[in-house]
Coordinates of C-alpha atoms and ligand atoms in Angstrom, one line a residue:
M1 CA 14.4 43.1 1.9
K2 CA 16.8 40.3 2.9
E3 CA 13.9 38.3 4.4
T4 CA 11.7 38.7 1.3
V5 CA 14.6 37.6 -0.9
N6 CA 15.3 34.6 1.3
K7 CA 11.7 33.5 1.1
A8 CA 11.5 33.9 -2.7
Y9 CA 14.7 32.0 -3.0
A10 CA 13.4 29.1 -0.9
I11 CA 10.4 28.8 -3.3
A12 CA 12.7 29.1 -6.4
K13 CA 14.9 26.4 -5.0
E14 CA 11.9 24.1 -4.8
R15 CA 10.7 25.0 -8.3
Y16 CA 14.2 24.3 -9.8
A17 CA 14.7 21.1 -7.7
A18 CA 11.5 19.8 -9.3
I19 CA 13.2 19.9 -12.8
G20 CA 16.5 18.6 -11.4
V21 CA 18.4 21.8 -11.0
D22 CA 20.4 22.5 -7.9
T23 CA 20.3 26.2 -7.2
E24 CA 23.0 26.0 -4.5
K25 CA 25.4 24.7 -7.2
V26 CA 24.4 27.5 -9.5
L27 CA 25.1 30.1 -6.8
E28 CA 28.6 28.5 -6.4
Q29 CA 29.1 28.7 -10.1
L30 CA 28.1 32.3 -10.2
Q31 CA 30.6 33.0 -7.4
N32 CA 33.3 31.6 -9.7
F33 CA 32.1 33.6 -12.7
H34 CA 34.5 36.6 -13.0
L35 CA 33.9 39.4 -15.4
S36 CA 36.8 41.3 -16.8
M37 CA 35.6 44.9 -16.4
H38 CA 36.9 47.2 -19.1
C39 CA 38.5 50.3 -17.7
W40 CA 37.5 52.4 -20.7
Q41 CA 33.9 53.0 -19.9
A42 CA 35.0 55.3 -17.0
D43 CA 36.5 58.0 -19.3
D44 CA 35.2 57.4 -22.9
V45 CA 38.4 55.6 -24.0
K46 CA 40.7 58.6 -23.4
G47 CA 43.4 57.1 -21.2
F48 CA 46.2 58.9 -19.4
E49 CA 48.9 59.6 -22.0
V50 CA 50.3 63.1 -21.5
Q51 CA 50.4 63.6 -25.2
A52 CA 46.8 62.1 -25.7
G53 CA 45.0 63.2 -28.9
A54 CA 41.4 62.6 -30.0
L55 CA 39.9 59.1 -30.1
S56 CA 40.6 57.6 -33.5
G57 CA 40.9 54.1 -35.0
G58 CA 37.3 53.6 -36.2
I59 CA 35.7 53.8 -32.8
Q60 CA 33.7 56.5 -31.2
S61 CA 32.2 57.3 -27.8
T62 CA 29.2 59.7 -28.1
G63 CA 27.6 61.8 -25.4
N64 CA 29.1 64.1 -22.8
Y65 CA 27.4 63.1 -19.5
P66 CA 29.3 65.0 -16.8
G67 CA 31.7 63.2 -14.4
A68 CA 34.0 61.2 -16.6
A69 CA 37.2 60.1 -14.8
R70 CA 40.0 62.6 -15.6
N71 CA 42.9 60.9 -14.0
I72 CA 44.1 57.6 -12.6
D73 CA 42.8 58.2 -9.0
E74 CA 39.3 59.1 -10.2
L75 CA 39.2 56.1 -12.5
R76 CA 40.3 53.8 -9.7
A77 CA 37.7 55.3 -7.3
D78 CA 35.0 54.8 -10.0
I79 CA 35.9 51.2 -10.6
L80 CA 35.9 50.4 -6.9
K81 CA 32.5 52.1 -6.5
A82 CA 31.1 50.1 -9.4
K83 CA 32.6 46.9 -8.0
S84 CA 31.0 47.5 -4.7
L85 CA 27.6 47.3 -6.4
I86 CA 28.3 44.1 -8.4
P87 CA 28.2 40.8 -6.6
G88 CA 31.2 38.5 -6.9
T89 CA 34.9 39.2 -7.6
H90 CA 35.9 40.7 -10.9
R91 CA 39.0 41.4 -13.0
L92 CA 40.0 44.7 -14.5
N93 CA 40.9 45.0 -18.2
L94 CA 43.4 47.7 -18.8
H95 CA 44.5 49.3 -22.1
E96 CA 48.1 50.4 -22.6
I97 CA 47.1 54.1 -22.7
Y98 CA 45.9 53.8 -19.1
G99 CA 49.4 53.5 -17.7
D100 CA 50.6 55.6 -14.8
F101 CA 52.9 57.8 -16.9
K102 CA 53.4 60.4 -14.0
G103 CA 53.5 63.4 -16.3
K104 CA 56.0 61.9 -18.7
V105 CA 55.6 61.6 -22.5
V106 CA 56.1 57.9 -23.1
D107 CA 55.6 56.9 -26.6
R108 CA 53.9 53.5 -27.4
D109 CA 57.2 51.9 -28.4
E110 CA 58.8 52.9 -25.1
V111 CA 56.3 51.6 -22.7
T112 CA 57.5 49.2 -19.9
V113 CA 56.0 47.5 -16.9
D114 CA 57.3 50.4 -14.7
Y115 CA 54.3 52.4 -15.9
F116 CA 52.0 49.7 -14.6
Q117 CA 53.6 48.9 -11.3
S118 CA 51.1 51.1 -9.5
W119 CA 48.3 49.3 -11.2
I120 CA 49.8 45.9 -10.1
D121 CA 50.0 47.2 -6.5
W122 CA 46.5 48.6 -6.6
A123 CA 45.1 45.4 -8.0
K124 CA 46.7 43.4 -5.3
E125 CA 45.4 45.7 -2.6
N126 CA 41.9 45.5 -4.0
N127 CA 41.8 41.7 -4.7
T128 CA 41.5 42.3 -8.5
K129 CA 43.2 40.5 -11.3
L130 CA 44.3 42.3 -14.4
D131 CA 43.9 41.8 -18.1
F132 CA 45.6 43.9 -20.7
N133 CA 45.3 45.3 -24.3
S134 CA 47.8 46.9 -26.7
S135 CA 46.5 50.3 -27.9
S136 CA 47.0 51.1 -31.6
F137 CA 44.4 53.9 -31.9
S138 CA 44.5 57.6 -31.0
H139 CA 48.1 58.1 -32.0
P140 CA 49.8 60.1 -34.8
K141 CA 51.0 56.8 -36.3
S142 CA 47.6 55.1 -36.1
G143 CA 46.5 56.1 -39.6
S144 CA 44.4 53.5 -41.2
L145 CA 47.0 50.8 -41.1
T146 CA 49.2 49.8 -38.2
L147 CA 50.4 46.2 -37.9
S148 CA 49.4 45.6 -41.6
N149 CA 51.2 48.7 -42.9
P150 CA 53.5 48.0 -45.8
D151 CA 55.6 51.0 -44.6
E152 CA 58.2 49.1 -42.5
S153 CA 58.9 51.9 -40.1
I154 CA 55.3 52.2 -39.0
R155 CA 54.7 48.4 -39.0
K156 CA 57.8 48.0 -36.8
F157 CA 56.7 50.7 -34.4
W158 CA 53.5 48.8 -33.7
V159 CA 55.2 45.4 -33.6
E160 CA 57.5 46.9 -30.9
H161 CA 54.5 48.3 -29.0
T162 CA 52.6 45.1 -29.0
K163 CA 55.7 43.0 -28.0
R164 CA 56.2 45.4 -25.1
C165 CA 52.5 45.0 -24.1
R166 CA 53.0 41.2 -24.0
D167 CA 55.9 41.8 -21.6
I168 CA 53.7 43.9 -19.4
A169 CA 50.9 41.4 -19.5
D170 CA 53.4 38.7 -18.5
A171 CA 54.6 40.7 -15.6
M172 CA 51.0 41.3 -14.5
G173 CA 50.2 37.6 -14.8
K174 CA 53.3 36.7 -12.7
A175 CA 52.4 39.2 -10.0
Q176 CA 48.9 37.9 -9.7
D177 CA 49.8 34.3 -10.1
D178 CA 47.1 33.9 -12.7
P179 CA 47.5 34.4 -16.5
C180 CA 46.8 37.9 -17.7
I181 CA 44.7 37.8 -20.8
M182 CA 46.0 40.2 -23.4
N183 CA 43.9 41.2 -26.4
V184 CA 45.2 42.5 -29.7
W185 CA 42.8 44.5 -31.7
V186 CA 43.9 46.8 -34.5
H187 CA 41.5 48.9 -36.5
D188 CA 43.4 48.5 -39.8
G189 CA 41.3 48.9 -42.9
C190 CA 40.3 51.1 -45.8
K191 CA 37.7 53.7 -46.2
D192 CA 37.1 53.1 -49.9
V193 CA 37.7 50.7 -52.7
S194 CA 41.2 49.1 -52.3
V195 CA 43.0 46.4 -54.1
N196 CA 45.9 45.4 -51.9
H197 CA 43.9 43.2 -49.5
M198 CA 46.2 40.2 -49.8
L199 CA 49.2 42.4 -49.1
Y200 CA 47.7 43.9 -46.0
R201 CA 46.6 40.5 -44.7
E202 CA 50.0 38.9 -45.3
T203 CA 51.6 41.8 -43.6
L204 CA 49.3 41.5 -40.6
K205 CA 50.1 37.8 -40.4
K206 CA 53.8 38.5 -40.6
S207 CA 53.5 41.1 -37.7
L208 CA 51.5 38.7 -35.5
D209 CA 54.1 35.9 -36.1
E210 CA 56.8 38.3 -35.0
I211 CA 54.8 39.5 -32.0
F212 CA 53.9 36.0 -30.8
A213 CA 57.4 34.5 -31.5
E214 CA 58.3 34.4 -27.9
D215 CA 56.4 32.1 -25.6
K216 CA 55.2 33.7 -22.3
K217 CA 54.3 31.7 -19.3
N218 CA 52.1 34.2 -17.4
M219 CA 49.9 35.7 -20.1
K220 CA 47.6 34.4 -22.9
D221 CA 47.1 36.1 -26.2
C222 CA 43.8 36.8 -27.8
I223 CA 43.0 38.3 -31.2
E224 CA 39.9 40.3 -32.1
G225 CA 38.4 40.9 -35.5
K226 CA 35.6 43.1 -36.6
V227 CA 33.4 43.9 -39.6
F228 CA 34.1 47.6 -40.1
G229 CA 35.2 50.8 -38.4
I230 CA 34.1 54.4 -38.7
G231 CA 36.0 55.9 -41.6
L232 CA 37.2 52.4 -42.5
E233 CA 33.9 51.1 -43.9
S234 CA 35.0 49.3 -47.0
F235 CA 37.6 46.8 -45.8
T236 CA 38.9 45.4 -42.5
V237 CA 42.2 43.6 -42.6
G238 CA 41.6 41.7 -39.3
S239 CA 38.3 40.3 -40.3
H240 CA 36.5 37.5 -38.3
D241 CA 37.7 34.9 -40.9
F242 CA 41.3 36.1 -40.8
Y243 CA 41.6 35.9 -37.0
T244 CA 39.6 32.7 -36.7
A245 CA 42.0 31.0 -39.1
Y246 CA 45.0 32.5 -37.4
A247 CA 43.8 31.5 -34.0
A248 CA 43.0 27.9 -35.1
K249 CA 46.4 27.5 -36.8
N250 CA 48.4 29.1 -34.0
N251 CA 46.4 28.0 -31.0
K252 CA 45.4 31.5 -29.9
I253 CA 42.4 32.7 -28.0
L254 CA 39.7 34.2 -30.3
T255 CA 37.9 37.3 -29.1
I256 CA 34.3 37.5 -29.9
D257 CA 33.0 41.1 -29.6
T258 CA 29.2 41.0 -29.9
G259 CA 29.2 44.3 -31.8
H260 CA 31.5 43.1 -34.5
Y261 CA 29.3 41.2 -36.9
H262 CA 26.7 41.9 -39.4
P263 CA 23.4 42.8 -37.7
T264 CA 21.7 39.5 -38.4
E265 CA 24.6 37.4 -37.5
V266 CA 24.3 35.5 -34.2
P267 CA 27.5 35.7 -32.1
A268 CA 26.2 32.9 -29.9
D269 CA 26.5 30.5 -32.8
K270 CA 30.2 31.1 -33.0
V271 CA 30.9 29.5 -29.6
S272 CA 30.5 25.9 -30.7
G273 CA 31.5 26.9 -34.2
V274 CA 35.1 27.8 -33.2
L275 CA 35.7 26.0 -29.9
A276 CA 36.3 22.8 -31.7
F277 CA 39.4 24.5 -33.2
V278 CA 40.6 27.2 -30.9
P279 CA 41.7 26.6 -27.3
E280 CA 39.6 29.3 -25.6
L281 CA 37.5 32.3 -26.2
M282 CA 37.6 35.9 -24.9
L283 CA 34.3 37.8 -25.0
H284 CA 33.7 41.5 -25.5
V285 CA 30.1 41.7 -24.4
S286 CA 28.6 44.8 -25.9
R287 CA 25.4 46.0 -27.4
P288 CA 25.4 47.2 -31.0
I289 CA 22.5 49.3 -32.2
R290 CA 22.4 49.5 -36.0
W291 CA 26.2 49.6 -35.9
D292 CA 29.1 48.8 -33.5
S293 CA 27.7 51.5 -31.2
D294 CA 29.0 49.9 -27.9
H295 CA 25.8 50.6 -25.9
V296 CA 25.6 49.3 -22.3
T297 CA 25.1 45.6 -22.2
I298 CA 21.6 44.6 -21.1
M299 CA 19.7 41.3 -20.8
D300 CA 18.8 41.0 -24.4
D301 CA 18.3 37.9 -26.5
M302 CA 21.7 38.1 -28.0
T303 CA 23.5 38.2 -24.7
Q304 CA 21.3 35.5 -23.2
E305 CA 21.9 33.2 -26.2
L306 CA 25.6 33.7 -25.9
F307 CA 25.8 32.7 -22.3
S308 CA 23.4 29.8 -22.8
E309 CA 25.5 28.5 -25.6
I310 CA 28.6 28.6 -23.4
V311 CA 26.9 26.6 -20.7
R312 CA 25.3 24.2 -23.2
A313 CA 28.8 23.6 -24.7
N314 CA 30.2 22.8 -21.3
A315 CA 32.7 25.6 -22.0
L316 CA 32.5 27.6 -18.9
D317 CA 36.2 27.3 -18.1
R318 CA 37.3 27.9 -21.7
V319 CA 35.9 31.4 -21.9
H320 CA 37.1 34.7 -20.5
Y321 CA 34.3 37.2 -19.9
G322 CA 35.3 40.7 -20.9
L323 CA 32.9 43.6 -21.4
D324 CA 33.4 46.2 -24.0
Y325 CA 31.1 49.3 -24.3
F326 CA 31.7 53.0 -23.9
D327 CA 28.6 55.1 -23.7
G328 CA 29.4 58.7 -22.8
S329 CA 25.8 59.8 -22.6
I330 CA 25.0 58.0 -19.3
N331 CA 26.2 57.9 -15.7
R332 CA 29.3 55.9 -16.2
I333 CA 29.3 54.0 -12.9
G334 CA 25.7 53.2 -13.7
A335 CA 26.9 51.8 -17.0
Y336 CA 29.3 49.5 -15.4
V337 CA 26.8 48.2 -12.9
I338 CA 23.9 47.7 -15.3
G339 CA 26.1 46.0 -17.9
S340 CA 28.0 43.8 -15.4
R341 CA 24.8 42.7 -13.6
A342 CA 23.1 42.1 -16.9
A343 CA 25.9 39.7 -17.9
Q344 CA 25.6 37.9 -14.6
K345 CA 21.9 37.6 -14.9
C346 CA 22.2 36.0 -18.3
M347 CA 24.8 33.6 -16.9
C348 CA 22.5 32.9 -13.9
K349 CA 19.6 32.1 -16.2
A350 CA 21.9 30.0 -18.5
L351 CA 23.1 27.9 -15.5
L352 CA 19.6 27.3 -14.3
E353 CA 18.6 25.4 -17.4
P354 CA 18.1 21.6 -16.8
K355 CA 20.7 20.9 -19.5
E356 CA 20.9 17.2 -19.1
T357 CA 17.2 16.6 -19.3
I358 CA 16.7 18.9 -22.4
S359 CA 19.7 17.4 -24.1
K360 CA 18.3 13.9 -23.5
Y361 CA 14.9 14.8 -24.9
E362 CA 16.6 16.2 -28.0
L363 CA 18.8 13.2 -28.6
E364 CA 15.8 10.9 -28.3
G365 CA 13.9 13.0 -30.9
R366 CA 11.4 14.2 -28.3
T367 CA 11.0 17.6 -30.0
F368 CA 7.8 18.6 -28.2
E369 CA 9.4 18.1 -24.7
T370 CA 12.6 19.8 -25.8
L371 CA 10.8 22.9 -27.0
A372 CA 8.4 22.9 -24.0
L373 CA 11.2 22.8 -21.4
V374 CA 13.4 25.4 -23.0
E375 CA 10.3 27.7 -23.3
E376 CA 9.1 27.1 -19.7
C377 CA 12.6 27.8 -18.3
K378 CA 12.4 31.3 -19.5
A379 CA 9.7 32.1 -17.0
L380 CA 11.0 30.2 -14.0
P381 CA 12.0 32.4 -11.0
W382 CA 15.6 32.8 -12.0
N383 CA 15.6 36.3 -10.6
A384 CA 15.0 35.0 -7.0
V385 CA 18.3 33.1 -7.4
Y386 CA 20.2 36.2 -8.6
D387 CA 18.7 38.3 -5.8
E388 CA 19.9 35.7 -3.3
F389 CA 23.3 35.9 -4.9
C390 CA 23.3 39.7 -4.3
V391 CA 22.2 39.2 -0.6
R392 CA 24.9 36.6 0.0
N393 CA 27.5 39.0 -1.5
D394 CA 26.2 41.9 0.5
V395 CA 25.4 44.1 -2.4
P396 CA 22.1 45.9 -3.1
V397 CA 19.2 43.8 -4.5
G398 CA 17.5 44.9 -7.7
E399 CA 17.1 48.5 -8.4
A400 CA 18.4 49.5 -4.9
Y401 CA 21.8 50.2 -6.4
M402 CA 20.3 53.3 -8.1
A403 CA 20.4 55.3 -4.8
D404 CA 24.0 54.5 -4.2
I405 CA 25.0 55.6 -7.7
L406 CA 23.0 58.8 -7.5
K407 CA 24.6 59.6 -4.2
Y408 CA 28.1 59.0 -5.6
E409 CA 27.1 61.2 -8.5
K410 CA 26.0 64.0 -6.2
E411 CA 29.0 63.8 -3.9
V412 CA 31.8 62.9 -6.4
T413 CA 31.3 62.7 -10.1
S414 CA 29.1 65.8 -10.5
K415 CA 31.9 67.9 -8.9
R416 CA 34.5 67.0 -11.6
Ligands
RNT501 C1 36.9 48.1 -31.2 C2 37.1 46.9 -30.3 C3 38.1 47.0 -29.2 C4 37.9 48.3 -28.5 C5 38.7 48.4 -27.2 C6 38.8 49.8 -26.7 O1 35.9 47.9 -32.1 O2 35.9 46.4 -29.9 O3 38.0 45.9 -28.4 O4 36.6 48.5 -28.1 O5 39.9 47.8 -27.3
ZN502 ZN1 36.0 44.8 -28.5

């Protein structure tokens, strides 16, 4: 296999050189492209709280494929297995409910970094950097309003939780000598007709101002809006406009979750739309089918356009590349591997575009050449470059990872 891949790569290298693209440079860029793998695909967003209830907060994982991780050791083993089949080095994105609570009931407003020390140690041992998320769903106080709740005691509870999460993220960032990216997403909204929208949004703004009041050196904040949640269909407090305005005004990172827009809206177009006003972007790459269904990411047009826009905007180092899907109907290690590799393949293809040439054609009004080159690039042998990337990283090429995953299923996950 290795020889075949090397031969195909040599030919691809020539084809790309002919249009002025240096494939060695692209391989280097791919090596520096780190995904932030979301821990929650491994267990359908359950987490490890002793007092855990059902998943709530407008999100849902459907399916009951056997083998979900039931505890921290199983989740860690699954992540490492998935990582062994994905070329490159990748980060792990933790939610607060995935703390190492050691059998103790720890409420969300009591959490401290102590419950994440074993994650910090694990991450160091496994050459993995951590990102973080506050968790406002699946809790008796989640209801339909958290940070935007006019009830002061509930609002304060979630402000306290989110502040504590920032402290934890800061400690993670310090330990790994690289900023920990912390995402704030709250499901707040209304199921039916409601009239207090301004009140909820002003309350959310007030909560965010309190949460972000203290500057932290080792973490960065990002905020994620959405269009609707299950059971909260009529109104979302943290809409895309709300967070875009907040991020622009307060210099925060905006999170773009590809499942959080109207079905005909193009998330890729938001990249240049907002990067002129916000410092950086966080992505939650997902795959909505008819709704925010969080199917496994694949190489679809939406994902390709998103990565191409980032490359075309020269914004590679202003974007954090998180994944966010949770399909409970499929082998979960397979879900990580398919989705992560799909994101990398889209990035590979995006990087292989002769950007300077196409840009020049466009600026000179040479519309025919612009269209022709963009179109022809789609069918150039980009896959030979990705295969070479896999070989150089010593991971299976193409569909060969299927056997590894099935073996792990037979020996490990099917016995759970
Ligand atoms: C929900 C948001 C959010 C969650 C995770 C679990 O619609 O996308 O990012 O998926 O935080
Ligand atoms: Zn998301």
